[in-house]
PDB file of C-alpha atoms in Angstrom:
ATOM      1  CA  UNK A   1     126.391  81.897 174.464  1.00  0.00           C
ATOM      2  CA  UNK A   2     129.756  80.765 174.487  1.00  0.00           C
ATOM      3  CA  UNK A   3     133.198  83.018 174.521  1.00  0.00           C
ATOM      4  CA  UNK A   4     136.454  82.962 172.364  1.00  0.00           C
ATOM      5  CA  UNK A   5     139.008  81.451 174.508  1.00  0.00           C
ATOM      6  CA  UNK A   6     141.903  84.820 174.256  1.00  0.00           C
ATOM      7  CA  UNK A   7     145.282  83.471 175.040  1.00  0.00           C
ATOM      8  CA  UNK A   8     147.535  86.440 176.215  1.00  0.00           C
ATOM      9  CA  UNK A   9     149.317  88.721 174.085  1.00  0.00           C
ATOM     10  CA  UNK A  10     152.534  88.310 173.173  1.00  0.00           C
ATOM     11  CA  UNK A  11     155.554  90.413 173.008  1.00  0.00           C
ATOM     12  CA  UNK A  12     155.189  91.547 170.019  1.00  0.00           C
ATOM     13  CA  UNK A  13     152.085  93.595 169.512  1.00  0.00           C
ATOM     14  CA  UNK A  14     152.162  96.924 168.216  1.00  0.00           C
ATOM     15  CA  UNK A  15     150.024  98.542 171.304  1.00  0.00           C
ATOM     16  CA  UNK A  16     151.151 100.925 174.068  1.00  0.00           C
ATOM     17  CA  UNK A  17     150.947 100.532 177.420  1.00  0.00           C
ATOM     18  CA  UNK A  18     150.142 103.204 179.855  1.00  0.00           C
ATOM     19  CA  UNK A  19     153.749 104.531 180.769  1.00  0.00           C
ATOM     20  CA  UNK A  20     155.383 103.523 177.660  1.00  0.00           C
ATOM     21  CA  UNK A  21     154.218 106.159 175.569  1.00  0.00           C
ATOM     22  CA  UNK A  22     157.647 108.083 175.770  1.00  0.00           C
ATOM     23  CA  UNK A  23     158.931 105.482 173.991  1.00  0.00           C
ATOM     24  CA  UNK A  24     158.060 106.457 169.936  1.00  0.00           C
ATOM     25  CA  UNK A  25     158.259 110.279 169.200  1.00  0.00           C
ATOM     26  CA  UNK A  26     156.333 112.240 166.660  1.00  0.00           C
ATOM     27  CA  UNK A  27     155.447 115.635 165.985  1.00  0.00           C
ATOM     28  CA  UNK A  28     151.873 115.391 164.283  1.00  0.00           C
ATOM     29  CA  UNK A  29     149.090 113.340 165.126  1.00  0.00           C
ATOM     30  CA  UNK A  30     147.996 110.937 162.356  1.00  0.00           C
ATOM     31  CA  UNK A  31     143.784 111.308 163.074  1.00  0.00           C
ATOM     32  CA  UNK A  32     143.269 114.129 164.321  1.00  0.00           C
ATOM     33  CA  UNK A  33     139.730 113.620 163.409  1.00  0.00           C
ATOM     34  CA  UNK A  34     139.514 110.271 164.364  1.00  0.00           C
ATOM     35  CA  UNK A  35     140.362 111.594 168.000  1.00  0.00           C
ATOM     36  CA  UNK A  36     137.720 114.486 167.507  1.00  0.00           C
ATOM     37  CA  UNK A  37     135.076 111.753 166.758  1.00  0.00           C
ATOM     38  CA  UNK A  38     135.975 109.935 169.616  1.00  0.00           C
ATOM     39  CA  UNK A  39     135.065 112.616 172.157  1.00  0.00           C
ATOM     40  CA  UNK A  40     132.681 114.041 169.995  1.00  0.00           C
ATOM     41  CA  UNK A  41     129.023 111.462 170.641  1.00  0.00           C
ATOM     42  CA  UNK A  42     130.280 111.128 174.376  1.00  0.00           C
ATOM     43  CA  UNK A  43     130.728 114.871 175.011  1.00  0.00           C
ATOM     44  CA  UNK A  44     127.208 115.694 173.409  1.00  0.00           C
ATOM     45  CA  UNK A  45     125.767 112.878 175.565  1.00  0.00           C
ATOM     46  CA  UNK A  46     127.135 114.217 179.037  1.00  0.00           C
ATOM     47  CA  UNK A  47     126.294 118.140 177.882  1.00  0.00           C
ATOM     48  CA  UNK A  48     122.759 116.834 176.882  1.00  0.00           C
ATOM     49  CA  UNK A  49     122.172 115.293 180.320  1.00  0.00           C
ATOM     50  CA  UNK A  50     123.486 117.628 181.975  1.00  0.00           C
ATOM     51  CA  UNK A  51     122.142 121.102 180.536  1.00  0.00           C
ATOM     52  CA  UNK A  52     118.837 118.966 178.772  1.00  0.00           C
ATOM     53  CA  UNK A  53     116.749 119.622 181.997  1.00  0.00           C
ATOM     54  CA  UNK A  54     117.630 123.727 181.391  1.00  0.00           C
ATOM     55  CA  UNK A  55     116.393 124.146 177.638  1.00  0.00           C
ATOM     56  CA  UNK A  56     113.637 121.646 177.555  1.00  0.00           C
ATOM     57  CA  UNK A  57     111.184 119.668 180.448  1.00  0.00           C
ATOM     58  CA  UNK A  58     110.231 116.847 177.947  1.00  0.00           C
ATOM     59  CA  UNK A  59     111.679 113.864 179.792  1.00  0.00           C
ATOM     60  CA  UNK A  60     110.901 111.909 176.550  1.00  0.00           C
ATOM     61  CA  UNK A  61     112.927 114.271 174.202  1.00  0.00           C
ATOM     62  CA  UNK A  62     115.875 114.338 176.233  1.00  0.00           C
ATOM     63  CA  UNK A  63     116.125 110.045 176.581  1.00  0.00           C
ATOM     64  CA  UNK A  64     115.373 109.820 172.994  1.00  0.00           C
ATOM     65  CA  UNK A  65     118.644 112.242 172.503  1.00  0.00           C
ATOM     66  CA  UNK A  66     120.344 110.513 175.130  1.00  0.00           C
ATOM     67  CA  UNK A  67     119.852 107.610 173.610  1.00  0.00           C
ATOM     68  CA  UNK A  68     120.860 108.189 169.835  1.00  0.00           C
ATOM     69  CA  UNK A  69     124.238 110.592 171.197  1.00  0.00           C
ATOM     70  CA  UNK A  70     124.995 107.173 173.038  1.00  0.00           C
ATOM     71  CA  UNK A  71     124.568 104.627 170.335  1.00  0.00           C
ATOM     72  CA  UNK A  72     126.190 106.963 167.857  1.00  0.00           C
ATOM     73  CA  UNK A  73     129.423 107.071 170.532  1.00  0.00           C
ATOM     74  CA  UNK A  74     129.644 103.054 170.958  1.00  0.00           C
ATOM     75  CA  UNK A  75     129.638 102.369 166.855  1.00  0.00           C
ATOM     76  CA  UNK A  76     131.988 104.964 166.433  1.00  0.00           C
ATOM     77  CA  UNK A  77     134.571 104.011 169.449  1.00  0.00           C
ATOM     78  CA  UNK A  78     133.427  99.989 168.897  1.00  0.00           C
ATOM     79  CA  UNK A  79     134.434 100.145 165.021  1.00  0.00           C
ATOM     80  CA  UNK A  80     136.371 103.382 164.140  1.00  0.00           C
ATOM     81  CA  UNK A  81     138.401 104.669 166.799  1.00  0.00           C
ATOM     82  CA  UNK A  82     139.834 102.315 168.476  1.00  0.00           C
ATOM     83  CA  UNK A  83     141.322 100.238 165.341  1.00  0.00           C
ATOM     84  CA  UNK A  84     142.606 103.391 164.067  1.00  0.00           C
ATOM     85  CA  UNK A  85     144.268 105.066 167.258  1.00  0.00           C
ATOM     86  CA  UNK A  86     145.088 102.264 169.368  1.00  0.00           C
ATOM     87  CA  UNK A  87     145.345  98.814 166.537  1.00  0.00           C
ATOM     88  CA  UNK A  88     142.877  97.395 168.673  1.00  0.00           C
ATOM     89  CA  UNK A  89     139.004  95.949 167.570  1.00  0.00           C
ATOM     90  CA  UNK A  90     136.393  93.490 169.288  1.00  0.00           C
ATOM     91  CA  UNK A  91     133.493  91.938 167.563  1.00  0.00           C
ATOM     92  CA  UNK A  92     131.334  89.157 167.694  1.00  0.00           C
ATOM     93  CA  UNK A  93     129.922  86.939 165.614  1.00  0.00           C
ATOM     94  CA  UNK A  94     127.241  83.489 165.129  1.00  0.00           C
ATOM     95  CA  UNK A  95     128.559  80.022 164.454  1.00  0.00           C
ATOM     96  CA  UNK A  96     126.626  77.585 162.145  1.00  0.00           C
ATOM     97  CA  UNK A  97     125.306  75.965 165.680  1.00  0.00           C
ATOM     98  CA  UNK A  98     124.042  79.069 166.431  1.00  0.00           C
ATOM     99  CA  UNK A  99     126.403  80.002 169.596  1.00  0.00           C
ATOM    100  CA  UNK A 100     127.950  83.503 169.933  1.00  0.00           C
ATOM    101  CA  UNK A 101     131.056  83.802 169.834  1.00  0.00           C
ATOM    102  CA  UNK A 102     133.383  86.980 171.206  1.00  0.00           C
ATOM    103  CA  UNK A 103     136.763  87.963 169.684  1.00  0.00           C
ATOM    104  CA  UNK A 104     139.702  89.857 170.830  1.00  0.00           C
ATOM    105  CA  UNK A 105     142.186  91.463 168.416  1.00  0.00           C
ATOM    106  CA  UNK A 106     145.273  93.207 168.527  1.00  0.00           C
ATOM    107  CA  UNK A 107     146.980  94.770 165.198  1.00  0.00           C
ATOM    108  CA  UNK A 108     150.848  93.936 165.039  1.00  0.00           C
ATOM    109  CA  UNK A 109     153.953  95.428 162.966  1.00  0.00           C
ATOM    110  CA  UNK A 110     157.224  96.993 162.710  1.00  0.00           C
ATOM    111  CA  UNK A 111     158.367  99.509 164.986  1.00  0.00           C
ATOM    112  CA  UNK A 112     157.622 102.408 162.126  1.00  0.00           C
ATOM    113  CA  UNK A 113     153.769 100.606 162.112  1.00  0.00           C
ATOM    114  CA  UNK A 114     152.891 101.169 165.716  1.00  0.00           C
ATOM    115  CA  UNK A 115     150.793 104.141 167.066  1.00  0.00           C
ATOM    116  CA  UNK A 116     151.007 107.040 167.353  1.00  0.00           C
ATOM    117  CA  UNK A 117     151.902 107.576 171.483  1.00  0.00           C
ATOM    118  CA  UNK A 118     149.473 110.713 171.994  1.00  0.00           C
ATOM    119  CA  UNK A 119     146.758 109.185 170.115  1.00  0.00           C
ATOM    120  CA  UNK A 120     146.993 106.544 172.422  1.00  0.00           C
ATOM    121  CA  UNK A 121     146.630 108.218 175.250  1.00  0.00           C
ATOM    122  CA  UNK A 122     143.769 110.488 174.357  1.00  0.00           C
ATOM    123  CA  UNK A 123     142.122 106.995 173.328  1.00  0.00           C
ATOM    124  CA  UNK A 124     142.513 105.642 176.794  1.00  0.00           C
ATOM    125  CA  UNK A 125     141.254 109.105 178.403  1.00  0.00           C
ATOM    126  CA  UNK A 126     138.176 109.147 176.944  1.00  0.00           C
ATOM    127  CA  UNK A 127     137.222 105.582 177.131  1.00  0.00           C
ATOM    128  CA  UNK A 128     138.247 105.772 180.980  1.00  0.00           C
ATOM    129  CA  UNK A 129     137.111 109.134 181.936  1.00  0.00           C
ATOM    130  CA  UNK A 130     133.075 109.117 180.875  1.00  0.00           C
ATOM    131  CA  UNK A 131     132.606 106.437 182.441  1.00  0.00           C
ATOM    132  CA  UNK A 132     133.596 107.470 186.015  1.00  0.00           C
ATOM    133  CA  UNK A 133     131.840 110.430 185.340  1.00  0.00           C
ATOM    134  CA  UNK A 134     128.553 108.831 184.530  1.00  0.00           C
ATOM    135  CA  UNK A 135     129.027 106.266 187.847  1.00  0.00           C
ATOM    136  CA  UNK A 136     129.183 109.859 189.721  1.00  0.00           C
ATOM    137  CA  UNK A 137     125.560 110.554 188.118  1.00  0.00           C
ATOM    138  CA  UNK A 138     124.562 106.886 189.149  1.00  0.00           C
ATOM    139  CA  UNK A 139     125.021 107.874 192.337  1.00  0.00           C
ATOM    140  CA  UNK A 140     123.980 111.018 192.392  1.00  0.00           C
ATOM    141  CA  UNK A 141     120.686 109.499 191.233  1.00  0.00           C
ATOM    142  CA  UNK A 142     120.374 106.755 193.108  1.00  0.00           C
ATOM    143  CA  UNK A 143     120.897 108.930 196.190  1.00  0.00           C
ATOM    144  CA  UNK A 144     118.228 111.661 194.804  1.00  0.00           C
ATOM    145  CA  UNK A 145     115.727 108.918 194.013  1.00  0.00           C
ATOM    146  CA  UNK A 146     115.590 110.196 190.485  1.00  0.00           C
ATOM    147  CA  UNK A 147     114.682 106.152 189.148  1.00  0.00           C
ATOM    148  CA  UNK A 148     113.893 107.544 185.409  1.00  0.00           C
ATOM    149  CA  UNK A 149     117.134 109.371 185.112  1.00  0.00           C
ATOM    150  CA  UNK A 150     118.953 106.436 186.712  1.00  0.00           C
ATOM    151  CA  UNK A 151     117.875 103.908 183.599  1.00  0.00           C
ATOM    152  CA  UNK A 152     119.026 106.541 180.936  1.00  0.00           C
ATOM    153  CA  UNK A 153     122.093 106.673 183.319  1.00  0.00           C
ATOM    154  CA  UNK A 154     122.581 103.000 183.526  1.00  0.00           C
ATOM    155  CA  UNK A 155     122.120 102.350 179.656  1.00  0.00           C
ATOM    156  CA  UNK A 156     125.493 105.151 178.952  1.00  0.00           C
ATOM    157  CA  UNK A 157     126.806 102.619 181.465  1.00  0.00           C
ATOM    158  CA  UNK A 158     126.332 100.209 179.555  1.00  0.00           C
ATOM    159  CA  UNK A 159     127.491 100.824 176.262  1.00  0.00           C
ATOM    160  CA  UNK A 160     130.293 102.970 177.718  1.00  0.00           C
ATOM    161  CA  UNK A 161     131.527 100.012 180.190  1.00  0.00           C
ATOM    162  CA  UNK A 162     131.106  97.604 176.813  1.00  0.00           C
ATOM    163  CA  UNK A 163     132.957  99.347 174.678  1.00  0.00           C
ATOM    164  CA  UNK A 164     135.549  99.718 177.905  1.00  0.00           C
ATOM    165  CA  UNK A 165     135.972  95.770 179.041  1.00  0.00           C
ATOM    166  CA  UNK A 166     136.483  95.216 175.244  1.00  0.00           C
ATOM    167  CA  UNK A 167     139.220  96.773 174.248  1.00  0.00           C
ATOM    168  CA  UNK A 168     140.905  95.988 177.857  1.00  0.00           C
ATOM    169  CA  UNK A 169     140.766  92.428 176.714  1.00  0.00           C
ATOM    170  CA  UNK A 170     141.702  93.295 173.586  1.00  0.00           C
ATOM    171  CA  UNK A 171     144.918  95.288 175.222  1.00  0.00           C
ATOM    172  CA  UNK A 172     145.715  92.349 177.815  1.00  0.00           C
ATOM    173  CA  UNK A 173     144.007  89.622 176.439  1.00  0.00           C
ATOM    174  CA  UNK A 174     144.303  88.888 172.867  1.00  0.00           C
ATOM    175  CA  UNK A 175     147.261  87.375 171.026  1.00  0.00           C
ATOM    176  CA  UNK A 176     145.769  87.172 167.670  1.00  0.00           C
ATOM    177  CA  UNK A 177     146.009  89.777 165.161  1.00  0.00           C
ATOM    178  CA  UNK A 178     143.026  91.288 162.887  1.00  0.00           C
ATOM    179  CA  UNK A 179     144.137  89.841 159.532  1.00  0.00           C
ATOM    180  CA  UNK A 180     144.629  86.169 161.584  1.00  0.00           C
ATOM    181  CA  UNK A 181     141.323  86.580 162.949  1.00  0.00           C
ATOM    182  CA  UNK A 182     139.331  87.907 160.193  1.00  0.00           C
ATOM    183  CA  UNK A 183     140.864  85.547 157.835  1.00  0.00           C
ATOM    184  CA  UNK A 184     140.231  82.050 160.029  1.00  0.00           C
ATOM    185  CA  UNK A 185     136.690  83.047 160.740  1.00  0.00           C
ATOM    186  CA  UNK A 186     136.320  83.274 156.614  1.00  0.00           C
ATOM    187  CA  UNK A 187     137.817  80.001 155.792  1.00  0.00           C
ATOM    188  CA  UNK A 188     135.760  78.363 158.764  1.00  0.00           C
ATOM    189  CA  UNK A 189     132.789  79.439 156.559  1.00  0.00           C
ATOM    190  CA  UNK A 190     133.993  78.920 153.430  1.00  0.00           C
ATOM    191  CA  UNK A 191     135.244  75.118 154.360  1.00  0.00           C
ATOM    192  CA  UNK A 192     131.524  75.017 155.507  1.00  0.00           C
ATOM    193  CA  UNK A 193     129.882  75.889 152.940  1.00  0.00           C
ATOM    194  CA  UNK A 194     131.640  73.395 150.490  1.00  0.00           C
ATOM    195  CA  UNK A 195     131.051  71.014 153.110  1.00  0.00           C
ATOM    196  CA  UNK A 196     127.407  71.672 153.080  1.00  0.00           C
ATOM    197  CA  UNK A 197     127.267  71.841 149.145  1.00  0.00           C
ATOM    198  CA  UNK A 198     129.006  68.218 148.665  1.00  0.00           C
ATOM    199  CA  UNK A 199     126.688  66.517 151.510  1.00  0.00           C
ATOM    200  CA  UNK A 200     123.456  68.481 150.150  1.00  0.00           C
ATOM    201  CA  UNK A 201     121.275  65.302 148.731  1.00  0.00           C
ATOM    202  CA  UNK A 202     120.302  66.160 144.838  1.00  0.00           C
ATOM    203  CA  UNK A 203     116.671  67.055 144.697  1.00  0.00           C
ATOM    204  CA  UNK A 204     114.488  65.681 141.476  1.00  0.00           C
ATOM    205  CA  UNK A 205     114.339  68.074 138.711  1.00  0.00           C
ATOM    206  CA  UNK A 206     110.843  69.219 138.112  1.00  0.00           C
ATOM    207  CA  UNK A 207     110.554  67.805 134.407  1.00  0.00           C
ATOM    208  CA  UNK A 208     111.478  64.542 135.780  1.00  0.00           C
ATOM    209  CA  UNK A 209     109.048  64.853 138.535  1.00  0.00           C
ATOM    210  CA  UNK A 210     106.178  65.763 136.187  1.00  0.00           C
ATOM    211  CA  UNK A 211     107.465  62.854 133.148  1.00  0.00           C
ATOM    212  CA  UNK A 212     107.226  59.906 136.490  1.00  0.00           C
ATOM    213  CA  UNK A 213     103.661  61.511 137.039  1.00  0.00           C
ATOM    214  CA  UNK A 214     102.355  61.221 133.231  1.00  0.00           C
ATOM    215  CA  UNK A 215     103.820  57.384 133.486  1.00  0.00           C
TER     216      UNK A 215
END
């Protein structure tokens, strides 16, 4: 599997730092239910596994909630949230050969274009805060011996730490924009395709096949 090489950003991103938020001033938020959503599959998740054991003793039940509260969370954060609040997405995607290959972007504009600074910073609050609070129940785990609560543990870890070291590369890393990104990766293919088309040997009709048989 091979990685996007991700230059780093330059100057003139339209992302905010932590710190710099005091920077651009407004009085409304711009998603407030974009923000909602973001907490929203997280916060269900950590109230599950934490009152699940009260209201029900089905092990079972409570993973399979677990589980579908977690996936729910990294789609929403992966593909909604974060290119809304903070102009920032990460996806991946299979070359021709095969290989997998990782991209970081970064949206950029005019000063008026950037984010909104709250936004921001509830973005980076909840995709920093869950999961510290899930390593605490790693530990908690691994010092209780609970092993089957420790996997459902370590797969919120997962997708929560995924969706995490993205969009820090994306914040620090990337240099490219969506549109730059997006469109290169379609021209690749399309320049491929034609490619492929013009090189493809012409196969025999199947008249022609059948006339050279009756010869």
């Amino acid at each position: 599997m091979a990685s996007a090489k991700v230059p780093l950003m330059s100057d003139t991103d339209d992302t905010i730092a932590f710190g710099e938020e005091e920077q651009i001033n407004s009085s409304s938020f711009r998603h407030p239910y974009v923000i909602g959503f973001h907490f929203l599959f997280r916060s269900a998740a950590l109230l599950t596994y934490v009152f699940g054991k009260i209201f029900s003793d089905s092990f079972i039940g409570i993973s399979v909630t677990l589980i579908l509260l977690l996936s729910m969370d990294f789609w929403t954060v992966k593909n909604i949230t974060g290119r809304l609040l903070v102009g920032l997405r990460w996806w991946n995607y299979v070359d021709d050969n095969g290989k997998s290959h990782w991209v970081y972007e970064s949206r950029k504009g005019n000063l008026q274009n950037r984010i909104h600074p709250r936004e921001a910073q509830f973005f980076w609050i909840g995709l920093t805060l869950y999961p510290l609070l899930w390593v605490i129940f790693f530990i908690v785990c691994l010092f209780g011996f609970s092993f089957k609560w420790m996997l459902i543990v370590s797969i919120a870890l997962t997708l929560h730490g995924a969706n995490l070291f993205g969009y820090v590369r994306c914040r620090f890393g990337s240099e490219k924009s969506m549109s730059t990104n997006v469109t290169d990766f379609f021209r690749r293919q399309v320049i491929q395709n034609v490619a492929n088309i013009m090189t493809k040997p012409a196969q025999p009709s199947a008249n022609a096949a059948n006339a050279t048989g009756v010869i």
